[in-house]
Coordinates of C-alpha atoms and ligand atoms in Angstrom, one line a residue:
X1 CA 76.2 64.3 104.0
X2 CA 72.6 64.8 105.6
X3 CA 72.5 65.2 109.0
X4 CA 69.9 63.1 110.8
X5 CA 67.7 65.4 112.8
X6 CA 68.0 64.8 116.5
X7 CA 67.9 66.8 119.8
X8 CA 70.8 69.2 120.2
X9 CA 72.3 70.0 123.2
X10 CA 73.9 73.1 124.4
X11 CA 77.8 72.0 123.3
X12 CA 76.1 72.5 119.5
X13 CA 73.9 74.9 119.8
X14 CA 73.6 78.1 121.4
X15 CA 71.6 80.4 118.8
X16 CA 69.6 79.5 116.0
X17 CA 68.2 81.4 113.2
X18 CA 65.3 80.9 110.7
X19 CA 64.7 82.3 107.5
X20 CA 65.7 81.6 104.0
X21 CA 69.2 81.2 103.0
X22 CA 71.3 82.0 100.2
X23 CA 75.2 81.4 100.4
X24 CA 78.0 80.8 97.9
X25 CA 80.2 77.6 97.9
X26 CA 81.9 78.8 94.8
X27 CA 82.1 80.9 91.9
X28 CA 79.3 81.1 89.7
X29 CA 82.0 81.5 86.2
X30 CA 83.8 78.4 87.8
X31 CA 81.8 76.2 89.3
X32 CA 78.0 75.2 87.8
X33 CA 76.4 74.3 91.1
X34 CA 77.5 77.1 92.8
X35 CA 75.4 78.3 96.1
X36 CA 73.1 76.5 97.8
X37 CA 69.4 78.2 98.4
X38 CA 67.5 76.8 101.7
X39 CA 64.2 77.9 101.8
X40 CA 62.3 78.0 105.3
X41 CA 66.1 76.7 107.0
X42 CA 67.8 77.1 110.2
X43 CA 71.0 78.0 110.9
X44 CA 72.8 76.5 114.1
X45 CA 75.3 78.8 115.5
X46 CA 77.5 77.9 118.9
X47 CA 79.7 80.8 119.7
X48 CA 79.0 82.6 117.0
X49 CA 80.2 80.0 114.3
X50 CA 78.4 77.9 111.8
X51 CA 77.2 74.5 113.1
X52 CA 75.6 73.7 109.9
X53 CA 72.1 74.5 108.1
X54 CA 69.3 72.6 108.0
X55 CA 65.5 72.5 107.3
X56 CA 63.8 74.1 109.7
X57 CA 60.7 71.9 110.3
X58 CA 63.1 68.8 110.8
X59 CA 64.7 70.5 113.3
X60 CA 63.0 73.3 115.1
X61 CA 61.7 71.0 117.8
X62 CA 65.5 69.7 118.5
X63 CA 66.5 73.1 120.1
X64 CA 68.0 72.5 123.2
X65 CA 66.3 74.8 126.3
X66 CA 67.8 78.1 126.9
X67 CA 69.6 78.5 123.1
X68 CA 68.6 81.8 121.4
X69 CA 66.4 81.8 118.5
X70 CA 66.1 84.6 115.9
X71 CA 63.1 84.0 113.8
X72 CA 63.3 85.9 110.4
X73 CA 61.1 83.7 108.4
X74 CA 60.0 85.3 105.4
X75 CA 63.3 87.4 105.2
X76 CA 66.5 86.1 103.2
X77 CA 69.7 86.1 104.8
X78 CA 72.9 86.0 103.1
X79 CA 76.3 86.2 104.5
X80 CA 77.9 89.8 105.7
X81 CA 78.5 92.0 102.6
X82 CA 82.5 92.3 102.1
X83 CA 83.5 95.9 100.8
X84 CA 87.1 95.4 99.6
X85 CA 88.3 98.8 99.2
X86 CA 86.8 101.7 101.0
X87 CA 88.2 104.9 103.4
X88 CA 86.1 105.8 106.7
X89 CA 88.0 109.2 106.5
X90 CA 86.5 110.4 103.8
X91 CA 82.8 109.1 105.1
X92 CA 81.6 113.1 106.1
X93 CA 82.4 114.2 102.3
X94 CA 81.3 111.8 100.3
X95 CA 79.1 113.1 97.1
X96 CA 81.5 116.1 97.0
X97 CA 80.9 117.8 93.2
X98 CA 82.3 118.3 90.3
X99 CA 86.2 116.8 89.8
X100 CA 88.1 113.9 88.6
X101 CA 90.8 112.1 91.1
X102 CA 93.9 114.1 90.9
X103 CA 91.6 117.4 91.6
X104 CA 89.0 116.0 93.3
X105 CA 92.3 114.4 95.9
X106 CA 93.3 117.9 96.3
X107 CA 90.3 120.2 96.4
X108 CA 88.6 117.6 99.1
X109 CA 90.3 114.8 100.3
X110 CA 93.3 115.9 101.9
X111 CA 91.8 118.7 103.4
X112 CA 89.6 116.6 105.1
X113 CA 92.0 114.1 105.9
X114 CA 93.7 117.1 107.8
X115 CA 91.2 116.9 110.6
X116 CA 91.8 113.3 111.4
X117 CA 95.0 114.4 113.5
X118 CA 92.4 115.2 116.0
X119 CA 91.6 111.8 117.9
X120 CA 88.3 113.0 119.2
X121 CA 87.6 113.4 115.6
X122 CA 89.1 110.1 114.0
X123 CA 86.9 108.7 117.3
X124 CA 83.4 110.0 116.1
X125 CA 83.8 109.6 112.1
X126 CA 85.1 105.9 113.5
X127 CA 81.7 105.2 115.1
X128 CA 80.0 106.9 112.4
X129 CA 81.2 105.0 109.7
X130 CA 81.0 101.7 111.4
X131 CA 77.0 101.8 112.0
X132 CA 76.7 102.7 108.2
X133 CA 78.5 99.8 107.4
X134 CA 76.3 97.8 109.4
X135 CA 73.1 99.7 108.7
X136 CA 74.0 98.5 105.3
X137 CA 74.7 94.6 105.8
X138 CA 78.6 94.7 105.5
X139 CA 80.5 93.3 108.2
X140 CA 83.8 93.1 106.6
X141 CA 86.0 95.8 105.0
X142 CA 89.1 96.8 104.5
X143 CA 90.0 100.2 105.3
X144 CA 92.2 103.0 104.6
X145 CA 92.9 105.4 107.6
X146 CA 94.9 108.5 107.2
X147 CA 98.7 109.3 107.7
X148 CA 98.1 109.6 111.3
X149 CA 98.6 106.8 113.3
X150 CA 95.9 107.7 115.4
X151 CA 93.5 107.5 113.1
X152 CA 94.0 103.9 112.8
X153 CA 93.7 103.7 116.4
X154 CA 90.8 104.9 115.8
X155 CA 88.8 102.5 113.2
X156 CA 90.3 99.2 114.8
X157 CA 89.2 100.0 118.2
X158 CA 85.8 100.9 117.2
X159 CA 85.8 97.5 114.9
X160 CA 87.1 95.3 117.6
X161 CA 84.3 96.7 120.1
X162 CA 81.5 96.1 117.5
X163 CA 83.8 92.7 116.4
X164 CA 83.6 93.5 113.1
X165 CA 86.1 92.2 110.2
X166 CA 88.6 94.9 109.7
X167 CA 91.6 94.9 107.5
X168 CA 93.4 99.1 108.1
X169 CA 96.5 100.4 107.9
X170 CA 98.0 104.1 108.2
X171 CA 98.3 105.6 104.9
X172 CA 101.7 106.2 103.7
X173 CA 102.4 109.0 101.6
X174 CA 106.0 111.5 101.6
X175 CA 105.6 113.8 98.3
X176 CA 103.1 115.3 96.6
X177 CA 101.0 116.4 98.8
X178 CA 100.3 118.8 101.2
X179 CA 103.2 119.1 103.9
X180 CA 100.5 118.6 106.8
X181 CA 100.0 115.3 105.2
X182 CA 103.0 113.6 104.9
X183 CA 105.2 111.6 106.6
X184 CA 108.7 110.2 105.7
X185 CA 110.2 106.7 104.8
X186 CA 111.4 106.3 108.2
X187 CA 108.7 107.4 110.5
X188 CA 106.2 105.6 108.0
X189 CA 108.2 102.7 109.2
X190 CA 108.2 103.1 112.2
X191 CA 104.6 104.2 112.8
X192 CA 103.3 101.4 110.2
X193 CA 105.5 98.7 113.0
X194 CA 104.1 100.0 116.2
X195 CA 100.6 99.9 114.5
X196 CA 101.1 96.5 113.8
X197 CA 102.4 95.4 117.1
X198 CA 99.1 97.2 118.8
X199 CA 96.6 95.9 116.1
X200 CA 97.3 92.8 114.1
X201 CA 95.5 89.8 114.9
X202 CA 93.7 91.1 117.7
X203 CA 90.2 89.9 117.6
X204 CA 89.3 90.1 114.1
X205 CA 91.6 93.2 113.2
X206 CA 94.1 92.9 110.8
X207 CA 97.2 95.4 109.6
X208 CA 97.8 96.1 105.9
X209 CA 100.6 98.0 104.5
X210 CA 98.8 101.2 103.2
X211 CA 100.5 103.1 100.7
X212 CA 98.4 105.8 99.1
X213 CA 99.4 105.2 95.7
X214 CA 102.4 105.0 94.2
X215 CA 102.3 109.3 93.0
X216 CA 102.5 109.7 96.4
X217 CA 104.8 107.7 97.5
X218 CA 108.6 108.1 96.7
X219 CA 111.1 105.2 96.0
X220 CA 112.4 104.8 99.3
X221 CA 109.1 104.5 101.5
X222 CA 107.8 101.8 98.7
X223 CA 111.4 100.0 99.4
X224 CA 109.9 100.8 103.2
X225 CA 106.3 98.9 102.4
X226 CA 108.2 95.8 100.5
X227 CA 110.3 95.7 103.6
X228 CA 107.4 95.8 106.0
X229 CA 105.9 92.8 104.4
X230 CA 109.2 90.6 103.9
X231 CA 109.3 91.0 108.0
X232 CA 105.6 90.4 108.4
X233 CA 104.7 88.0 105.8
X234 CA 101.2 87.7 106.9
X235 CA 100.3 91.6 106.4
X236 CA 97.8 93.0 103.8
X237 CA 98.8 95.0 101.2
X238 CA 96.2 98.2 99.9
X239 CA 96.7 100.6 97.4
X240 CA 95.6 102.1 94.2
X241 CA 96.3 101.5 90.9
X242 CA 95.6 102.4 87.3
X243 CA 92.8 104.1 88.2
X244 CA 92.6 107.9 85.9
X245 CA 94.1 108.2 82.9
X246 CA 96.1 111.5 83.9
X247 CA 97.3 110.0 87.5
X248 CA 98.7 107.3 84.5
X249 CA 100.2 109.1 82.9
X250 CA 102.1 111.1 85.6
X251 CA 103.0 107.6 87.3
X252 CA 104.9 107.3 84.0
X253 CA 107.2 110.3 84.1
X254 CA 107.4 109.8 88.3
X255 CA 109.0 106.2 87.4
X256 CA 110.2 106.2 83.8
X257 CA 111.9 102.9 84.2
X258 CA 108.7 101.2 85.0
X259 CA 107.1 98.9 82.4
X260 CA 103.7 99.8 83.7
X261 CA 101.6 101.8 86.5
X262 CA 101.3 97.9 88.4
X263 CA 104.9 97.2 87.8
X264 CA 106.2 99.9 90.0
X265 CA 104.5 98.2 93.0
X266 CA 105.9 94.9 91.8
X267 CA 109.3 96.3 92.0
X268 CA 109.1 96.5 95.6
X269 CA 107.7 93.6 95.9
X270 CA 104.1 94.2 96.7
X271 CA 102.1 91.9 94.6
X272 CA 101.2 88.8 96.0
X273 CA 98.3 87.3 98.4
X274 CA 96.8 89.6 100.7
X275 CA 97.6 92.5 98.0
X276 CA 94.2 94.4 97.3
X277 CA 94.9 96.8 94.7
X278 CA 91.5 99.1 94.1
X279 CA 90.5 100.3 90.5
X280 CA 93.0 98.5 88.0
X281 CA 90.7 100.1 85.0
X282 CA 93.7 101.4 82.6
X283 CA 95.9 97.4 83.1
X284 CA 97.0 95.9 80.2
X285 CA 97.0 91.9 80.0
X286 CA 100.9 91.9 80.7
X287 CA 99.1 93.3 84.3
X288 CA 96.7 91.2 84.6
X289 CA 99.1 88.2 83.6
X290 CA 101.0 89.3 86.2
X291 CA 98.2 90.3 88.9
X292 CA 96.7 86.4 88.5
X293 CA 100.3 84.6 89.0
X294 CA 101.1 86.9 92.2
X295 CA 97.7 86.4 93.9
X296 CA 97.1 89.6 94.6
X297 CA 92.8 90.7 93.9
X298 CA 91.2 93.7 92.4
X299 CA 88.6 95.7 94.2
X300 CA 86.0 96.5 91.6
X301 CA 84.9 99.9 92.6
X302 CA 81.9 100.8 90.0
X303 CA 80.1 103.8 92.2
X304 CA 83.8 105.2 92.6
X305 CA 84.7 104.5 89.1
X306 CA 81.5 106.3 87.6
X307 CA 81.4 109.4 89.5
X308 CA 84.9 110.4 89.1
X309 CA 84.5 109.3 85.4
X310 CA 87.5 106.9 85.8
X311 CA 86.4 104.7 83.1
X312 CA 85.0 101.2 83.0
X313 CA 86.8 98.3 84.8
X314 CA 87.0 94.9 82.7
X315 CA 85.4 92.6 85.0
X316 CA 85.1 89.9 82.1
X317 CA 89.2 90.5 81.5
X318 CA 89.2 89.6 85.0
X319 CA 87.4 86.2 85.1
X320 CA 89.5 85.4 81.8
X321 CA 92.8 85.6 83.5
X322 CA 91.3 84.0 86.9
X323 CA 92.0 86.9 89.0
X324 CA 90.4 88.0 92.5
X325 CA 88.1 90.2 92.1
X326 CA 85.6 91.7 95.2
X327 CA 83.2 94.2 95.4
X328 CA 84.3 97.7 96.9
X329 CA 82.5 101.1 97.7
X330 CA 85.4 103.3 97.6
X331 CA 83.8 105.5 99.9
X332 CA 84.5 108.9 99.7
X333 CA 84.9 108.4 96.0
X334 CA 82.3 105.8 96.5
X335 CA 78.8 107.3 96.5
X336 CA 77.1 104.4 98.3
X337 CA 77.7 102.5 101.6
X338 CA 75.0 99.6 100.3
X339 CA 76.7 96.8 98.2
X340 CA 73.1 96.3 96.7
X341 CA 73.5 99.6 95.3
X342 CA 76.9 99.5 94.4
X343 CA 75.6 96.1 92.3
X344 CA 73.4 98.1 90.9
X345 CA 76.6 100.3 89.2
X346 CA 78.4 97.0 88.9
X347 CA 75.5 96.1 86.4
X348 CA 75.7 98.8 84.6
X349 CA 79.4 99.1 84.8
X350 CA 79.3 96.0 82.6
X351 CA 76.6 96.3 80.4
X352 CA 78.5 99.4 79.0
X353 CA 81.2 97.2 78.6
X354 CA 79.2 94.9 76.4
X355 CA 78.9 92.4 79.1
X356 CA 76.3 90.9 81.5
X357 CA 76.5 90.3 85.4
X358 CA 74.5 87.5 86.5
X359 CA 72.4 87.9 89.9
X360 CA 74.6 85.3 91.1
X361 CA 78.1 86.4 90.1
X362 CA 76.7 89.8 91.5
X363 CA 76.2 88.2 95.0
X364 CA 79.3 86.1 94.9
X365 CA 80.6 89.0 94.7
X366 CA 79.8 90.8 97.4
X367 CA 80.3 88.0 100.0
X368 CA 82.4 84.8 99.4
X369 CA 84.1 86.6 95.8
X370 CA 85.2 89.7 98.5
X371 CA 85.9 87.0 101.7
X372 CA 88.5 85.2 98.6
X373 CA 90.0 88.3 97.8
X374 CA 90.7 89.2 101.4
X375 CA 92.2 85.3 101.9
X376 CA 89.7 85.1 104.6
X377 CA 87.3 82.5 102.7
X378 CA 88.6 80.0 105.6
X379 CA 86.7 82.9 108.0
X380 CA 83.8 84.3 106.3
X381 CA 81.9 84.0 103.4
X382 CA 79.6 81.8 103.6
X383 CA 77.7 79.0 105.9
X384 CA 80.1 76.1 105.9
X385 CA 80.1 74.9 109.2
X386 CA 82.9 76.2 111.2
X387 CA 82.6 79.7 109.7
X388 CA 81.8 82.9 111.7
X389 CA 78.5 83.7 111.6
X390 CA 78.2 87.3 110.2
X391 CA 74.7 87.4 108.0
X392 CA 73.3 90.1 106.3
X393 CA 68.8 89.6 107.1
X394 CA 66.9 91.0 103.8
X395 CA 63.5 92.3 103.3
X396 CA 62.9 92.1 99.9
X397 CA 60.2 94.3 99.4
X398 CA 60.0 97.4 102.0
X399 CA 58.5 99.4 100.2
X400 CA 54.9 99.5 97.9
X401 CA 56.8 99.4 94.8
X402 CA 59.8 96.7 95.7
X403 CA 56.4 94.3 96.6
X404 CA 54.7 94.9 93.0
X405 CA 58.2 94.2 91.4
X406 CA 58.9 90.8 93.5
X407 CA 55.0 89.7 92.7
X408 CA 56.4 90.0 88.9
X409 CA 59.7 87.6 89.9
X410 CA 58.8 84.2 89.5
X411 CA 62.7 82.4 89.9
X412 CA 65.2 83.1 92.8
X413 CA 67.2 84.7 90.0
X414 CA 65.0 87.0 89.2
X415 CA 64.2 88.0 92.8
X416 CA 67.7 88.5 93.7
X417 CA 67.8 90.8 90.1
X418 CA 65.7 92.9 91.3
X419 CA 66.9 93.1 94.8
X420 CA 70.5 94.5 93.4
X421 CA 69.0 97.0 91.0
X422 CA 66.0 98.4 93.1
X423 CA 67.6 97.6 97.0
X424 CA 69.7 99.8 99.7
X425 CA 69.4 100.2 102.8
X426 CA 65.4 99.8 103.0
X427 CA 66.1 96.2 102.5
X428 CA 68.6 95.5 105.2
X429 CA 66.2 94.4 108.1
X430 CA 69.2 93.1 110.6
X431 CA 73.1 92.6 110.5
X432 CA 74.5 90.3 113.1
X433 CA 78.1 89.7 113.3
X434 CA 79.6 86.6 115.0
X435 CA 76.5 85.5 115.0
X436 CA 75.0 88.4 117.6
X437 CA 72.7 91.0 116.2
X438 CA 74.2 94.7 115.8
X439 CA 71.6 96.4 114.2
X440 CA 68.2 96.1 113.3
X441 CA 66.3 98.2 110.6
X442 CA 65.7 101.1 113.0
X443 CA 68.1 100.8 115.4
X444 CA 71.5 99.9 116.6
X445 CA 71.4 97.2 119.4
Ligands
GUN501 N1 94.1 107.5 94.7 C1 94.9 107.9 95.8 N2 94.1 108.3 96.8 C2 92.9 108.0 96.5 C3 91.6 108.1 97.2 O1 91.5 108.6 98.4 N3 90.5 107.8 96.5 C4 90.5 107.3 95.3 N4 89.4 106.9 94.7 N5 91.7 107.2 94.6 C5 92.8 107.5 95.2
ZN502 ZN1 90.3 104.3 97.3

C-alpha cells in the first residue's frame, strides 16, 4: 500500500535518514521479487524502529520540527550485517599460522582462552571486539565466550551498553582439553543457569547453550545442554559440527553408537529452532534431512573454512533441502571481521564447488538469510516497518580503484558484485544501531 505523503508529527517520526536503500523481503532462491531497491529514499524511524520507507522528495518537506535527520545521500544503506557464528575470545589471535583445527585448537586457542579468567581482560577484548564489529557494519552476532562465566559477563555487558544484537553463552567443555579449561557437567549447569537468569532477554541479549563441540564434551554435560533447553525452551543452541575430516573421524570412535557426527547432538536433543550449528561441511543428506525438519540453521563459515583447509561447505545442498543458512566469520578461525569480505570467500567457496552466488543471495545472506537463522527475522533484517533500525551506511567506492570499477557497473547487480569481491571496511562509512549512529568511518561516536 502507498502511503500518501503528508506532514508527520513527532508520535511518527523522530529520526529520519536519506540515502539509497537496499533490503531483503525474502530469499532470492525462493522468492522472484525478492528485495526492494529505493533510490534517493527516506527512512522514518521513531524510537529507533522502522516507520516505513519512502521517496525522499515526497516526503522530505513533511519532517516534523525538532526530528533528527541523517543525510547519507549518495551512500547505500542496507540493514546491519548478521555474523552467525563467531568467538570475541579468539579476536587478539586471529591470522595465527600454519595448522588445521584439532592442532590449531590446541597450539592457540585454548591458550588464549586461558587469559579470559581474568575479567579486566574478558573486559578489554569485549570492547575491542565490539567496535570491530561495528567498524565493520554488523550489529548482530552470535557469540561464543569462554568456559568462564565471566567472560560472558563480559561480551553482554559491553553489547547491551552499545545495544547491540547479541546471542552468547559460556562454552561448555569437561574432557579433552586442558584441565585449566574445563568445567564439569554440574557446574556447567549451574554456571550456564545463573548466566541465563543475569542475561537473557535483557535489552537485546540473548543466552544460548554453548557446547564447544561435541569432542569436547562428554555424555553427561550434552544430557546437561538437552536439559538446559527442555527448562528454557526459548534458549539458543551453538555449537560445531562436521567441520575437519580428522575431528570426524575421532567424533566416531568418542560415540560409536552414533549414526553420524550431527546425530550425537540430536541425541540430546539439540536440534531444533534457535540451534546454530557452524561448519556442517563433511553432512551427509540423512543430516541435512534431518537439519531441515528440526529447524535448526547452518552458519556458513568460508574465511574459517579456507584457512584451516576444512573443505568446501555445500551451500547449493543447502538451498535443496531448504535449510537455514547465514553468513558467519568464525573469528579466530575466521580471518575477516567484514561480511563484504567474508562474501568475497563465500564466492569463491562456491565457485570451487561448481556453483555460483548471486549478488543478491550474497546479501540475503548477510542480513535477513542470518536475522532467519537466528529466528529474529520478526526483529531485524530488514526495513519492514516495525523493525529495529540497525543499518549498515556504504560508500561504494573509497578508494581510486573501487570508483573506476563502479564507473564500469551499469545494473545494481553488478554494483553490489563488485562491492562483495573488492569491499571491507573502506566501504563502511556509518553503522547505527537502533536506529542511533555508533560509529562513523573514522571514529566511534
Ligand atoms: N571446534 C571447536 N572449537 C572450535 C573453535 O574455537 N573454532 C573452530 N573453527 N572450530 C572449533
Ligand atoms: Zn567457531
Amino acid at each position: 500500500m502507498t502511503v500518501v505523503p503528508a506532514p508527520l508529527d513527532n508520535a511518527s517520526c523522530d529520526t529520519a535518514v536519506r540515502a539509497d536503500f537496499l533490503h531483503f523481503t525474502g530469499d532470492p532462491d525462493v522468492a522472484g521479487d525478492s528485495y526492494e531497491y529505493v533510490e534517493d529514499g527516506l527512512l522514518i524511524l521513531r524510537q529507533g524502529r522502522v516507520q516505513m520507507l519512502v521517496a525522499a522528495a515526497e516526503w522530505i518537506d513533511f519532517l516534523p520540527d525538532g526530528s533528527a535527520l541523517y543525510d547519507y545521500r549518495g551512500r547505500l544503506v542496507m540493514p546491519g550485517f548478521v555474523d552467525t557464528h563467531t568467538h570475541y575470545p579468539q579476536t587478539e589471535m586471529i591470522a595465527s599460522h600454519g595448522h588445521q583445527l584439532l592442532d590449531w585448537l590446541e597450539q592457540y586457542t585454548f591458550p588464549a582462552e586461558a587469559r579470559f579468567a581474568d575479567r579486566a581482560h574478558a573486559d578489554r577484548v569485549a570492547a575491542l571486539f565490539c567496535r570491530e564489529m561495528l567498524r565493520q557494519g554488523t550489529t548482530t552476532s552470535a557469540v561464543f565466550a569462554t568456559v568462564h562465566p565471566a567472560s560472558v559477563d563480559a561480551i553482554f555487558a559491553e553489547a547491551e551498553r552499545l545495544d547491540l544484537c547479541l546471542v552468547a553463552g559460556k562454552v561448555m567443555m569437561d574432557r579433552n582439553a586442558p584441565e585449566y579449561l574445563l568445567d564439569t557437567a554440574e557446574s556447567s549447569y549451574a554456571q550456564s543457569v545463573e548466566l541465563v537468569e543475569r542475561w537473557h532477554l535483557k535489552g537485546r541479549n540473548y543466552y544460548a547453550v554453548t557446547p564447544r563441540f561435541a569432542p569436547c564434551c562428554s555424555d553427561a554435560q550434552l544430557e546437561v545442554c538437552g536439559r538446559l533447553l527442555g527448562e528454557h525452551p526459548d534458549l539458543y543452541l551453538q555449537s560445531h559440527v562436521a567441520e575437519n575430516l580428522d575431528e570426524v573421524r575421532w567424533v566416531a570412535e568418542l560415540f560409536p553408537d552414533r549414526r553420524s557426527y550431527l546425530d550425537v547432538y540430536d541425541h540430546y536433543g539439540l536440534l531444533g529452532p534457535r540451534s546454530v550449528y557452524a561448519h556442517c561441511i563433511h553432512l551427509d543428506a540423512e543430516d541435512r534431512e534431518r537439519m531441515a525438519r528440526s529447524g535448526a540453521a547452518i552458519a556458513f563459515c568460508p574465511t574459517s573454512n579456507l584457512f584451516l583447509g576444512s573443505g568446501l561447505f555445500d551451500l547449493d545442498a543447502a538451498r535443496d533441502e531448504d535449510i537455514r543458512v547465514g553468513l558467519a566469520t568464525d573469528v579466530g578461525a575466521g580471518t575477516s571481521f567484514s561480511q563484504l569480505q567474508t562474501l568475497n570467500e563465500a564466492y569463491k567457496v562456491c565457485a570451487l564447488g561448481g556453483h555460483g552466488l548471486t549478488p543478491q543471495k550474497a546479501f540475503y545472506l548477510a542480513t535477513l538469510g542470518g536475522a532467519r537463522s537466528l529466528y529474529l527475522d520478526h526483529r531485524i533484517g530488514n526495513f519492514a516497518v516495525g523493525k529495529e533500525a540497525d543499518f549498515v551506511v556504504l560508500d561504494l567506492a573509497p578508494t581510486e580503484l573501487m570508483q573506476a570499477r563502479m564507473a564500469q557497473a551499469t545494473t545494481l547487480e553488478e554494483r553490489l558484485f563488485a562491492l562483495m569481491m573488492l569491499g571491507d571496511d573502506r566501504c563502511i562509512q556509518a553503522t547505527h544501531v537502533m536506529g542511533r549512529r555508533r560509529h562513523t568511518r573514522d571514529r566511534l561516536e
